[in-house]
Amino acid sequence: AAREVATEFAETGTITVPDEGLVPIVAIPTTLAGADLSMVAGVTASPESGLVDEEIGGGISDPGLMPAAAFYDPELVATTPESVLAGSAMNGFDKGIETLYARNATPVTDATARHGLEKLEDGLRAFGDGERDIGTFETVLEGVVLVQYGISRPGETTASIVHAFGHGLTRTDDVQQGAAHGVVVPHVLEYLFESDGVDARAGMLANALGVGDAADHEAAVV
């Protein structure tokens, strides 16, 4: 059975999820990417497994992968190396940004994304300033849960251009996905804001980040 699964993965880049027999998933995140609370999963196979000839990466998507419960422990997350936390935080942060301009956004996802970005803006600024108290991690984790809401649902997602580039760069280069997001997101937003016929909802994003009424636009850049 393992060999058959490996062959399917090598040929298609994904694995078929069985219709029944999956045990409930309980997620205990240790990063800030937010993907733990989703119906998708990344998969990697290496030659060391004895099942594939070269390293292969891909993904799986199925409603059965959505956790039955998720436990966000700020004290546990605080033990993760800072470089991993910083990169993964950018991954989570961008989910809030992309949910706002997604064509399938809803009033509910607008509210959760905005509130999540507000939490992340406060928490990540404190984290960047060197604050490592549990209260800071609690604020960040609240933001991660909120921006993740609605991004992964049966048949659709609010992730788009930023995540597309992030996934592509990590498959061809040795770079953390969140770090890749940090590089591409300013260019993606500039493209969207300047594109005719595209409502990138810059005003809503600015309000979420607390700079919607800034008199000096350059000073408001975060």
Tab-separated table of N, CA and C in Angstrom, residues 119-129 140:
chain	number	residue	atom	x	y	z
A	119	LYS	N	-5.227	42.573	15.111
A	119	LYS	CA	-4.521	41.845	16.165
A	119	LYS	C	-3.064	41.597	15.776
A	120	LEU	N	-2.850	41.163	14.528
A	120	LEU	CA	-1.493	40.861	14.079
A	120	LEU	C	-0.646	42.120	14.001
A	121	GLU	N	-1.252	43.221	13.572
A	121	GLU	CA	-0.499	44.473	13.497
A	121	GLU	C	0.027	44.855	14.875
A	122	ASP	N	-0.802	44.706	15.884
A	122	ASP	CA	-0.368	45.020	17.254
A	122	ASP	C	0.656	44.002	17.762
A	123	GLY	N	0.326	42.722	17.619
A	123	GLY	CA	1.180	41.679	18.175
A	123	GLY	C	2.520	41.556	17.481
A	124	LEU	N	2.526	41.636	16.157
A	124	LEU	CA	3.786	41.470	15.426
A	124	LEU	C	4.696	42.681	15.588
A	125	ARG	N	4.115	43.867	15.719
A	125	ARG	CA	4.953	45.034	16.016
A	125	ARG	C	5.644	44.856	17.373
A	126	ALA	N	4.888	44.380	18.347
A	126	ALA	CA	5.480	44.147	19.670
A	126	ALA	C	6.557	43.070	19.593
A	127	PHE	N	6.274	42.009	18.837
A	127	PHE	CA	7.251	40.935	18.658
A	127	PHE	C	8.518	41.478	17.998
A	128	GLY	N	8.349	42.310	16.972
A	128	GLY	CA	9.497	42.893	16.288
A	128	GLY	C	10.300	43.825	17.169
A	129	ASP	N	9.632	44.412	18.168
A	129	ASP	CA	10.321	45.304	19.109
A	129	ASP	C	10.984	44.542	20.252
A	140	VAL	N	-1.016	37.610	18.957
A	140	VAL	CA	-0.660	37.125	17.620
A	140	VAL	C	-1.480	35.893	17.253
